[in-house]
Amino acid sequence: MLIIDNLHVHYGGIQALSDMSLEVPEGKIVTLVGANGAGKSTTLRAVSGQIPYIGGTVEKGRVIFQDREITFLPVHKIARLGVIQVPEGRHIFPNLSVLENLYMGGFHRSHDREFHKDLDHVFGLFPRLQERKKQLGGTLSGGERQMLAIGRAIMAKPLLIMMDEPSLGLSPKLVDEVFDIIQAINSEGTTILLVEQNAMAALSIAHQGSVLESGRMVLEGAGTELLEDDRVRQAYLGEDV
Amino acid sequence: MTFQLFLQQLINGLGLGSLYGLIAIGYTMVYGILRLINFAHGDVMMMSTYFAFFGVSIFALPWWVAALLAMILTGLLGISIDQGAYRPLRRASRISALITAIGVSFFLENAALVVFGSRPRAFYRPEMFRAIWHFGDISLLSLTGYTILITLCLLVIVYFIVYKTRMGMAMRAVSKDMHTVPLMGIDLNRVVAFTFGLGSVIAAVGGILWAMKYPQIEPLMGIIPGLKAFVAAVLGGIGNVFGAVLGGFILGITEILLVAFWPELSGYRDAFAFLLLILVLIFRPTGIMGEDLPE
Ligand SMILES: Nc1ncnc2c1ncn2[C@@H]1O[C@H](COP(=O)(O)OP(=O)(O)O)[C@@H](O)[C@H]1O
Ligand SMILES: [Mg+2]
């Protein structure tokens, strides 16, 4: 479904990605793990088309979504193809209500029966959001913001959701909850590209995983397989082997 | 001074303040989403008066048709200025955008001097705006009354657009987190263009009412109202449309009362607005209704 091919990205003098290649098959959960600064967010931003807006350059390589090259497409056009990013730090609109934030996700959709079905679906997944739907986004807790960010993505009717560190700053209980939801969304047919520092949690739900180190892919394999890999255990799970 | 006279001056101040407020709305909306002070905004207002002037004098249109056409043309002018001058600089520093805005302002003023000539032109004041309304001892030019009413109506319309429509929701989102909006599949450029268009149309209403008040126009007429509307926008809390109109009211009323109480100070009328600006920037840079000012 998504193919990243030989991507090179730099920010001024900083090389953030070198020869990055990754394939995300339809219907799967693929995870990209790696330490802080490895280039995970850069990868997602390259797919979303955001690199030029944050002072970076895609110097080489291609991004292909459903057989169509999207490398240099504007950000909003990529999103409208159904490639939806849940950005690092959630980026909830603080001055918009919870409901409006969800409307922003489905901005171009008419408010028809299907739209309201999706809205109910989001409220079913996250009852807290329904309780707070009139509240401003800026008043939510970190966990609620993450839920809203995921709900906002669902409202876009995405084909592929790319999540950037959804577990960041959440309590272990909430992390479990969020990862359950990710699996649930995937089982309804949405493909997921999940970026995480929390390698343990991510690899345990992923069909396929890759390890990124200083902008390069160093390992690839099935999620559970990587969990068993000594190098992964040592480097990312903090275990002595 | 009698109470009647005071009330009379208050209404006159409200009328003048409405004009500042109408121009300030465009300033404040553009600032709200782009953090750009569009210094050409007063000149855009000036252009609107020429559009209306030619509509009536050359094309012999009924005044209200000319006014509507002028509003549309001014909206398109505002959008073109953004697309032509500011859009290429979206990713550049804010200071280069600001310098460009000053450049656009000079360009419009000088283009108008060349094309329209420096000679002031008499502007048509329609019959309905010439009547004098009497309320007890207070007499009021109908134009002033209509100006206040039109301003309040436009404020309600702008409120509706910003808070009750999809485009308004996108505008509010852009004002807080411009980079996340395109991730929602929204073309940022269309939101910005809409904002410039709306602000310019409202400035056209202000401009045409301004021109009917004096009633004449000239190429540099946008400078002082533009600067004062900027003061009004800052005073009210830049980024806030209610603040812009409130700031306009306060500025208009204090200016008129100042002149009424101390006629000998009337020469300092314009200086007063800038003194107010400096005081606001020193003591409350966020203005009356502003919450936070990033940077
Ligand atoms: N906007 C930016 N400007 C300059 N350097 C950046 C920018 N964003 C990221 N970087 C650098 O690129 C590298 C990769 O960053 P990032 O993709 O954010 O990593 P991760 O998401 O894995 O933590 C880091 O060295 C980071 O400092
Ligand atoms: Mg990151």
Coordinates of C-alpha atoms and ligand atoms in Angstrom, one line a residue:
Chain A
M1 CA 0.0 0.0 0.0
L2 CA 2.8 2.4 1.0
I3 CA 6.3 2.1 -0.3
I4 CA 9.1 4.3 0.9
D5 CA 12.0 3.9 -1.5
N6 CA 15.6 4.9 -0.9
L7 CA 14.6 8.1 0.9
H8 CA 17.3 10.7 1.8
V9 CA 16.2 13.7 3.9
H10 CA 18.4 16.4 5.5
Y11 CA 17.7 19.5 7.5
G12 CA 20.4 22.0 6.5
G13 CA 23.6 20.2 7.4
I14 CA 21.9 17.4 9.5
Q15 CA 21.3 14.2 7.6
A16 CA 18.1 12.8 9.2
L17 CA 17.4 9.9 6.8
S18 CA 19.8 7.9 4.6
D19 CA 18.6 5.3 2.2
M20 CA 15.4 4.6 4.1
S21 CA 13.2 2.0 2.5
L22 CA 10.1 0.6 4.0
E23 CA 7.0 -1.2 2.8
V24 CA 3.6 -1.1 4.5
P25 CA 1.3 -3.8 3.2
E26 CA -2.4 -3.2 3.2
G27 CA -4.3 -4.2 6.3
K28 CA -1.2 -4.6 8.5
I29 CA 0.3 -2.9 11.5
V30 CA 3.9 -1.9 10.7
T31 CA 6.0 -0.4 13.3
L32 CA 9.1 1.7 13.1
V33 CA 11.1 1.8 16.4
G34 CA 14.2 3.6 17.3
A35 CA 15.8 5.9 19.8
N36 CA 15.1 9.6 20.1
G37 CA 16.5 11.4 17.0
A38 CA 16.7 8.2 14.9
G39 CA 14.5 9.8 12.2
K40 CA 11.1 8.3 12.9
S41 CA 9.2 11.5 12.8
T42 CA 11.1 12.6 9.7
T43 CA 10.0 9.4 8.0
L44 CA 6.3 10.1 8.7
R45 CA 6.7 13.8 7.8
A46 CA 8.3 12.8 4.5
V47 CA 5.3 10.6 3.7
S48 CA 2.9 13.4 4.7
G49 CA 4.8 15.9 2.6
Q50 CA 5.7 18.2 5.5
I51 CA 9.5 18.2 5.1
P52 CA 9.8 21.4 3.2
Y53 CA 7.6 23.2 5.8
I54 CA 9.9 22.3 8.6
G55 CA 13.2 23.4 7.0
G56 CA 14.1 20.1 5.5
T57 CA 14.8 18.8 2.0
V58 CA 14.0 15.4 0.4
E59 CA 17.1 15.1 -1.7
K60 CA 16.6 11.6 -3.0
G61 CA 14.1 8.8 -3.1
R62 CA 10.4 8.3 -3.6
V63 CA 7.2 7.8 -1.6
I64 CA 4.5 5.7 -3.3
F65 CA 1.0 5.3 -2.1
Q66 CA -1.3 2.9 -3.9
D67 CA 0.9 2.9 -7.0
R68 CA 1.0 6.7 -7.1
E69 CA 4.1 8.8 -6.4
I70 CA 3.3 11.3 -3.7
T71 CA 6.8 12.4 -2.8
F72 CA 6.3 16.1 -3.7
L73 CA 2.5 16.4 -3.4
P74 CA 1.3 19.2 -1.1
V75 CA 0.4 18.1 2.5
H76 CA -3.4 18.5 2.1
K77 CA -3.5 16.5 -1.1
I78 CA -1.7 13.6 0.5
A79 CA -4.1 13.7 3.4
R80 CA -7.0 13.7 1.1
L81 CA -5.7 10.5 -0.5
G82 CA -6.4 8.9 2.9
V83 CA -2.9 9.0 4.4
I84 CA -3.5 10.5 7.8
Q85 CA -0.8 11.4 10.3
V86 CA -1.5 11.6 14.0
P87 CA 1.4 13.9 14.8
E88 CA 3.9 13.6 17.7
G89 CA 2.5 15.7 20.6
R90 CA -1.1 15.2 19.3
H91 CA -1.5 18.8 18.1
I92 CA -5.1 19.0 19.2
F93 CA -6.5 22.5 18.3
P94 CA -6.6 24.0 21.7
N95 CA -9.1 26.7 20.9
L96 CA -11.6 24.4 19.2
S97 CA -14.0 22.2 21.1
V98 CA -13.6 18.4 21.2
L99 CA -16.4 18.1 18.7
E100 CA -14.9 20.7 16.4
N101 CA -11.6 18.9 16.5
L102 CA -13.4 15.8 15.3
Y103 CA -15.1 17.9 12.6
M104 CA -11.6 19.2 11.6
G105 CA -10.6 15.6 11.0
G106 CA -13.6 15.0 8.6
F107 CA -13.4 18.6 7.3
H108 CA -14.4 17.8 3.7
R109 CA -17.1 15.3 4.5
S110 CA -20.7 16.2 4.4
H111 CA -22.5 15.7 7.7
D112 CA -24.5 12.8 6.4
R113 CA -25.6 9.6 8.1
E114 CA -22.2 7.9 7.5
F115 CA -20.4 10.9 9.1
H116 CA -22.6 10.6 12.2
K117 CA -22.0 6.9 12.3
D118 CA -18.3 7.5 12.3
L119 CA -18.8 10.1 15.0
D120 CA -20.7 7.6 17.1
H121 CA -18.0 5.1 16.5
V122 CA -15.4 7.4 17.8
F123 CA -17.5 8.2 20.9
G124 CA -18.0 4.4 21.3
L125 CA -14.2 3.9 21.4
F126 CA -13.7 6.9 23.6
P127 CA -16.7 7.7 25.8
R128 CA -14.6 10.3 27.6
L129 CA -14.7 12.4 24.4
Q130 CA -18.4 12.3 24.3
E131 CA -18.7 13.5 27.9
R132 CA -16.3 16.4 27.0
K133 CA -17.5 17.2 23.5
K134 CA -18.3 20.8 24.2
Q135 CA -15.0 21.4 26.1
L136 CA -12.1 23.1 24.5
G137 CA -9.3 20.9 23.2
G138 CA -6.8 22.8 25.3
T139 CA -8.5 21.7 28.6
L140 CA -8.0 18.0 28.0
S141 CA -5.5 15.8 29.7
G142 CA -2.6 14.1 27.8
G143 CA -4.5 10.8 27.5
E144 CA -7.7 12.5 26.4
R145 CA -5.7 14.5 23.8
Q146 CA -4.3 11.3 22.4
M147 CA -7.7 9.8 22.2
L148 CA -9.0 12.9 20.4
A149 CA -6.1 12.8 18.0
I150 CA -6.9 9.2 17.1
G151 CA -10.6 10.1 16.9
R152 CA -9.8 13.0 14.6
A153 CA -7.9 10.7 12.3
I154 CA -10.8 8.2 12.2
M155 CA -13.1 11.0 11.1
A156 CA -11.0 11.4 8.0
K157 CA -12.0 7.9 6.8
P158 CA -8.3 7.1 6.4
L159 CA -6.8 4.2 4.4
L160 CA -3.5 4.5 6.3
I161 CA -3.1 6.0 9.7
M162 CA 0.5 7.0 10.7
M163 CA 0.9 7.5 14.4
D164 CA 3.9 9.2 15.8
E165 CA 4.6 8.1 19.4
P166 CA 1.1 7.7 20.7
S167 CA 2.3 6.3 24.0
L168 CA 4.5 9.4 24.8
G169 CA 3.8 10.7 28.2
L170 CA 0.9 8.3 29.0
S171 CA 0.6 6.1 32.1
P172 CA 1.2 2.4 31.5
K173 CA -2.5 1.7 31.8
L174 CA -3.3 4.3 29.2
V175 CA -0.6 3.0 26.9
D176 CA -2.3 -0.4 27.0
E177 CA -5.6 1.2 26.3
V178 CA -4.3 3.1 23.3
F179 CA -2.5 0.1 21.9
D180 CA -5.7 -2.0 22.2
I181 CA -7.6 0.8 20.3
I182 CA -4.9 0.7 17.6
Q183 CA -5.4 -3.0 17.2
A184 CA -9.1 -2.5 17.0
I185 CA -8.9 0.1 14.3
N186 CA -6.6 -2.1 12.4
S187 CA -8.9 -5.1 12.7
E188 CA -11.6 -2.9 11.1
G189 CA -9.4 -2.7 8.0
T190 CA -7.3 0.4 8.4
T191 CA -3.6 0.0 7.7
I192 CA -1.3 1.4 10.4
L193 CA 2.2 2.7 10.4
L194 CA 3.2 3.1 14.0
V195 CA 6.3 4.9 15.2
E196 CA 7.4 4.4 18.7
Q197 CA 10.3 4.7 21.2
N198 CA 8.3 2.2 23.3
A199 CA 9.6 -0.7 21.2
M200 CA 8.2 -3.4 23.5
A201 CA 4.6 -2.2 23.3
A202 CA 4.8 -1.5 19.6
L203 CA 6.5 -4.7 18.5
S204 CA 4.1 -6.8 20.5
I205 CA 1.1 -5.6 18.4
A206 CA 2.8 -5.2 15.0
H207 CA 2.7 -7.6 12.2
Q208 CA 6.0 -6.3 11.0
G209 CA 8.7 -4.1 12.5
S210 CA 11.8 -2.2 11.5
V211 CA 14.5 -0.6 13.6
L212 CA 15.9 2.7 12.7
E213 CA 19.2 4.0 13.9
S214 CA 20.7 7.4 13.0
G215 CA 18.5 7.7 9.9
R216 CA 19.3 4.2 8.7
M217 CA 17.3 1.0 8.8
V218 CA 19.3 -1.6 10.7
L219 CA 16.8 -4.5 11.2
E220 CA 13.6 -5.7 9.8
G221 CA 11.4 -8.6 10.6
A222 CA 8.1 -9.8 12.0
G223 CA 7.1 -7.9 15.2
T224 CA 7.4 -10.9 17.5
E225 CA 10.6 -12.0 15.9
L226 CA 12.3 -8.6 16.6
L227 CA 11.1 -8.9 20.2
E228 CA 13.2 -12.0 20.5
D229 CA 16.2 -10.4 18.8
D230 CA 19.1 -10.0 21.1
R231 CA 20.3 -6.7 19.6
V232 CA 16.8 -5.3 19.9
R233 CA 16.4 -6.5 23.5
Q234 CA 19.7 -4.9 24.4
A235 CA 19.4 -1.6 22.6
Y236 CA 15.7 -0.8 22.9
L237 CA 14.3 -2.9 25.7
G238 CA 17.2 -2.0 28.1
E239 CA 18.0 -5.6 28.8
D240 CA 21.4 -7.2 29.4
V241 CA 21.8 -10.2 27.2
Chain B
M1 CA -20.8 71.1 28.2
T2 CA -24.4 70.0 28.4
F3 CA -25.3 66.3 28.7
Q4 CA -27.0 66.5 25.3
L5 CA -23.9 67.8 23.7
F6 CA -21.9 65.1 25.4
L7 CA -24.3 62.4 24.1
Q8 CA -24.1 64.0 20.7
Q9 CA -20.4 63.8 20.7
L10 CA -20.5 60.2 22.0
I11 CA -22.6 59.2 19.0
N12 CA -20.3 61.0 16.6
G13 CA -17.4 59.2 18.3
L14 CA -19.2 55.9 17.9
G15 CA -19.7 56.7 14.2
L16 CA -16.0 57.5 13.6
G17 CA -15.0 54.5 15.8
S18 CA -17.2 52.2 13.6
L19 CA -15.1 53.2 10.6
Y20 CA -11.9 52.4 12.4
G21 CA -13.5 49.2 13.6
L22 CA -14.5 48.1 10.1
I23 CA -11.0 48.5 8.8
A24 CA -9.5 47.0 12.0
I25 CA -11.4 43.7 11.5
G26 CA -9.3 42.9 8.4
Y27 CA -6.1 43.8 10.1
T28 CA -6.9 41.6 13.1
M29 CA -8.1 38.6 11.1
V30 CA -5.0 38.5 8.9
Y31 CA -2.7 39.0 11.9
G32 CA -4.6 36.3 13.7
I33 CA -3.9 33.6 11.1
L34 CA -0.6 34.7 9.5
R35 CA 1.0 36.9 12.3
L36 CA 1.4 39.5 9.6
I37 CA 0.6 43.1 9.9
N38 CA -0.8 43.9 6.5
F39 CA 0.2 47.5 6.2
A40 CA -1.4 47.7 2.8
H41 CA -4.8 47.3 4.4
G42 CA -5.5 51.1 4.6
D43 CA -4.6 51.4 0.9
V44 CA -6.9 48.5 0.0
M45 CA -9.6 50.5 1.7
M46 CA -8.6 53.6 -0.4
M47 CA -8.9 51.5 -3.6
S48 CA -12.4 50.5 -2.7
T49 CA -13.5 54.1 -2.7
Y50 CA -12.1 54.6 -6.2
F51 CA -13.9 51.4 -7.4
A52 CA -17.2 52.8 -6.0
F53 CA -16.4 56.3 -7.4
F54 CA -15.8 55.1 -10.9
G55 CA -18.9 52.8 -10.7
V56 CA -21.0 55.9 -10.0
S57 CA -19.3 58.5 -12.0
I58 CA -18.1 56.6 -15.2
F59 CA -20.5 53.7 -15.4
A60 CA -23.4 55.6 -14.0
L61 CA -24.4 52.7 -11.7
P62 CA -26.9 53.2 -8.9
W63 CA -24.8 53.9 -5.8
W64 CA -25.6 50.6 -4.1
V65 CA -24.7 48.6 -7.2
A66 CA -21.4 50.5 -7.3
A67 CA -20.8 49.8 -3.6
L68 CA -21.5 46.1 -4.0
L69 CA -19.2 45.8 -7.0
A70 CA -16.5 47.8 -5.2
M71 CA -16.8 45.3 -2.3
I72 CA -16.3 42.4 -4.6
L73 CA -13.4 44.0 -6.4
T74 CA -11.8 45.0 -3.2
G75 CA -12.1 41.4 -1.9
L76 CA -10.4 40.2 -5.1
L77 CA -7.7 42.9 -4.7
G78 CA -7.0 41.7 -1.1
I79 CA -6.8 38.1 -2.3
S80 CA -4.5 39.1 -5.2
I81 CA -2.2 41.0 -2.9
D82 CA -1.9 38.0 -0.7
Q83 CA -1.3 35.6 -3.6
G84 CA 1.1 37.8 -5.4
A85 CA 3.1 39.4 -2.6
Y86 CA 2.8 37.5 0.6
R87 CA 2.3 33.9 -0.5
P88 CA 5.8 33.5 -1.9
L89 CA 7.0 34.6 1.5
R90 CA 5.0 32.2 3.6
R91 CA 8.1 30.3 4.7
A92 CA 10.3 33.4 4.9
S93 CA 10.8 35.3 8.1
R94 CA 8.1 37.5 9.4
I95 CA 10.2 40.6 9.0
S96 CA 10.5 40.1 5.3
A97 CA 6.8 39.7 5.0
L98 CA 6.4 42.9 7.0
I99 CA 8.7 44.8 4.8
T100 CA 6.9 43.5 1.8
A101 CA 3.6 44.7 3.3
I102 CA 5.1 48.2 3.5
G103 CA 6.2 47.9 -0.1
V104 CA 2.8 46.9 -1.2
S105 CA 1.4 49.9 0.6
F106 CA 3.7 52.3 -1.2
F107 CA 3.0 50.6 -4.5
L108 CA -0.8 51.0 -4.1
E109 CA -0.4 54.6 -3.1
N110 CA 1.8 55.5 -5.9
A111 CA -0.1 53.5 -8.5
A112 CA -3.2 55.3 -7.4
L113 CA -1.4 58.7 -7.7
V114 CA -0.3 57.9 -11.2
V115 CA -3.6 56.3 -12.4
F116 CA -6.2 58.4 -10.5
G117 CA -4.2 61.6 -10.1
S118 CA -3.5 63.4 -6.8
R119 CA -6.6 65.7 -7.1
P120 CA -9.2 64.8 -4.5
R121 CA -12.5 63.8 -6.0
A122 CA -16.0 64.5 -4.7
F123 CA -17.7 61.3 -3.5
Y124 CA -21.4 60.9 -3.9
R125 CA -23.4 60.8 -0.7
P126 CA -26.8 59.1 -1.5
E127 CA -30.0 60.8 -0.4
M128 CA -30.7 58.3 2.4
F129 CA -27.4 59.2 4.1
R130 CA -28.1 62.9 4.0
A131 CA -31.1 63.1 6.2
I132 CA -30.8 64.5 9.7
W133 CA -32.4 62.4 12.5
H134 CA -33.7 64.2 15.6
F135 CA -33.9 62.6 19.0
G136 CA -35.0 65.2 21.4
D137 CA -32.2 67.8 21.4
I138 CA -29.8 65.4 19.7
S139 CA -29.5 65.6 15.9
L140 CA -27.7 63.0 14.0
L141 CA -26.7 62.6 10.4
S142 CA -28.3 59.5 9.1
L143 CA -25.0 58.4 7.7
T144 CA -23.6 58.2 11.2
G145 CA -26.5 56.2 12.4
Y146 CA -26.3 53.8 9.5
T147 CA -22.6 53.5 9.9
I148 CA -23.0 52.3 13.5
L149 CA -25.8 49.9 12.5
I150 CA -23.9 48.5 9.5
T151 CA -20.8 48.0 11.7
L152 CA -22.8 46.1 14.3
C153 CA -24.5 43.9 11.6
L154 CA -21.2 43.1 10.0
L155 CA -19.8 42.2 13.4
V156 CA -22.6 39.7 13.9
I157 CA -22.0 38.3 10.4
V158 CA -18.2 38.0 11.0
Y159 CA -19.0 36.3 14.3
F160 CA -21.2 33.9 12.6
I161 CA -18.6 33.1 9.9
V162 CA -15.8 32.7 12.4
Y163 CA -17.7 30.6 15.0
K164 CA -20.4 28.8 13.1
T165 CA -19.0 27.9 9.7
R166 CA -16.5 25.3 8.5
M167 CA -14.3 27.9 7.0
G168 CA -14.4 29.9 10.3
M169 CA -13.4 26.8 12.2
A170 CA -10.4 26.3 9.9
M171 CA -9.5 29.9 10.4
R172 CA -9.5 29.5 14.2
A173 CA -7.5 26.3 13.8
V174 CA -4.9 28.0 11.6
S175 CA -4.6 30.8 14.2
K176 CA -3.3 28.4 16.8
D177 CA -1.6 25.6 14.8
M178 CA -1.0 26.4 11.1
H179 CA 1.1 23.4 10.4
T180 CA -1.4 20.8 11.6
V181 CA -4.3 22.2 9.5
P182 CA -3.0 20.7 6.2
L183 CA -2.8 17.3 7.9
M184 CA -6.6 17.5 8.0
G185 CA -6.7 17.7 4.2
I186 CA -7.3 21.4 4.3
D187 CA -5.6 23.7 1.7
L188 CA -4.1 26.4 3.9
N189 CA -3.9 28.7 1.1
R190 CA -7.6 28.8 0.6
V191 CA -8.1 29.6 4.3
V192 CA -5.7 32.5 4.0
A193 CA -7.2 33.7 0.8
F194 CA -10.7 33.6 2.3
T195 CA -9.4 35.6 5.3
F196 CA -7.9 38.3 3.0
G197 CA -11.0 38.4 0.9
L198 CA -13.3 38.8 3.9
G199 CA -11.2 41.4 5.6
S200 CA -10.9 43.4 2.4
V201 CA -14.7 43.3 1.7
I202 CA -15.3 44.7 5.2
A203 CA -12.6 47.3 4.7
A204 CA -14.4 48.3 1.5
V205 CA -17.6 48.9 3.5
G206 CA -15.6 51.0 5.9
G207 CA -13.9 52.9 3.0
I208 CA -17.1 53.7 1.2
L209 CA -18.8 55.0 4.4
W210 CA -15.6 57.0 5.1
A211 CA -15.7 58.5 1.7
M212 CA -19.4 59.4 2.0
K213 CA -18.7 61.1 5.3
Y214 CA -16.0 63.5 4.1
P215 CA -17.3 63.3 1.2
Q216 CA -14.2 63.1 -1.0
I217 CA -11.4 60.7 -1.8
E218 CA -7.7 60.9 -2.7
P219 CA -4.9 58.4 -3.2
L220 CA -3.3 58.9 0.3
M221 CA -6.6 58.9 2.2
G222 CA -6.0 55.3 3.4
I223 CA -2.8 56.0 5.4
I224 CA -4.2 57.7 8.5
P225 CA -7.4 55.6 8.9
G226 CA -5.2 52.5 8.2
L227 CA -2.8 53.4 11.0
K228 CA -5.6 54.3 13.4
A229 CA -7.4 51.0 12.6
F230 CA -4.1 49.3 13.4
V231 CA -4.1 51.1 16.7
A232 CA -7.7 50.0 17.3
A233 CA -6.8 46.4 16.5
V234 CA -3.9 46.4 19.0
L235 CA -6.0 48.3 21.6
G236 CA -8.7 45.7 21.4
G237 CA -6.3 42.8 21.4
I238 CA -4.9 41.9 18.0
G239 CA -6.4 38.7 16.5
N240 CA -9.8 39.3 18.1
V241 CA -12.6 40.7 15.9
F242 CA -14.7 41.9 18.8
G243 CA -11.6 43.6 20.2
A244 CA -11.0 45.3 16.8
V245 CA -14.5 46.9 16.8
L246 CA -14.3 47.7 20.5
G247 CA -10.9 49.3 20.0
G248 CA -12.3 51.3 17.1
F249 CA -15.1 52.5 19.3
I250 CA -12.8 53.5 22.1
L251 CA -10.4 55.3 19.8
G252 CA -13.2 57.1 17.9
I253 CA -15.0 58.2 21.1
T254 CA -11.9 59.5 22.9
E255 CA -10.7 61.3 19.8
I256 CA -14.0 63.1 19.3
L257 CA -14.4 63.9 23.0
L258 CA -10.8 65.1 23.2
V259 CA -11.5 67.6 20.5
A260 CA -14.8 68.6 21.9
F261 CA -13.5 69.2 25.4
W262 CA -10.2 70.7 24.4
P263 CA -10.6 72.3 21.0
E264 CA -7.1 73.7 21.2
L265 CA -5.8 70.1 21.1
S266 CA -7.5 69.2 17.9
G267 CA -4.2 69.5 16.0
Y268 CA -2.9 66.6 18.1
R269 CA -5.8 64.4 17.2
D270 CA -3.7 61.9 15.2
A271 CA -0.8 62.1 17.6
F272 CA -3.2 61.0 20.3
A273 CA -3.9 57.7 18.6
F274 CA -0.2 56.9 18.5
L275 CA 0.3 57.9 22.1
L276 CA -2.5 55.5 22.9
L277 CA -0.7 52.8 20.8
I278 CA 2.6 53.3 22.7
L279 CA 0.8 53.2 26.1
V280 CA -1.0 50.0 25.2
L281 CA 2.2 48.4 23.9
I282 CA 3.9 49.3 27.2
F283 CA 1.2 48.5 29.7
R284 CA -0.9 45.8 28.1
P285 CA 0.5 44.5 24.8
T286 CA -2.2 41.9 24.5
G287 CA -4.9 44.7 24.4
I288 CA -8.2 44.6 26.0
M289 CA -9.6 41.3 24.7
G290 CA -6.4 39.5 23.7
E291 CA -5.5 36.4 25.7
D292 CA -2.0 35.5 24.7
L293 CA 0.4 36.9 22.2
P294 CA 2.8 34.3 20.8
E295 CA 6.3 36.0 20.7
Ligands
LIG1 N1 12.8 20.7 11.9 C1 14.1 20.2 12.1 N2 15.1 21.0 11.8 C2 16.4 20.5 12.0 N3 16.7 19.3 12.4 C3 15.7 18.5 12.7 C4 14.3 18.9 12.5 N4 13.5 17.8 12.8 C5 14.3 16.8 13.2 N5 15.6 17.2 13.1 C6 16.8 16.3 13.3 O1 16.7 15.2 12.5 C7 17.0 14.0 13.2 C8 15.9 13.1 13.2 O2 14.8 13.6 14.0 P1 13.4 13.0 14.1 O3 12.9 12.5 12.8 O4 12.5 13.9 14.8 O5 13.7 11.7 15.1 P2 12.7 10.9 16.0 O6 11.3 11.1 15.6 O7 13.2 9.5 15.7 O8 13.0 11.2 17.4 C9 17.5 14.5 14.6 O9 18.9 14.6 14.6 C10 16.8 15.8 14.8 O10 17.5 16.7 15.6
MG2 MG 9.9 11.9 16.8

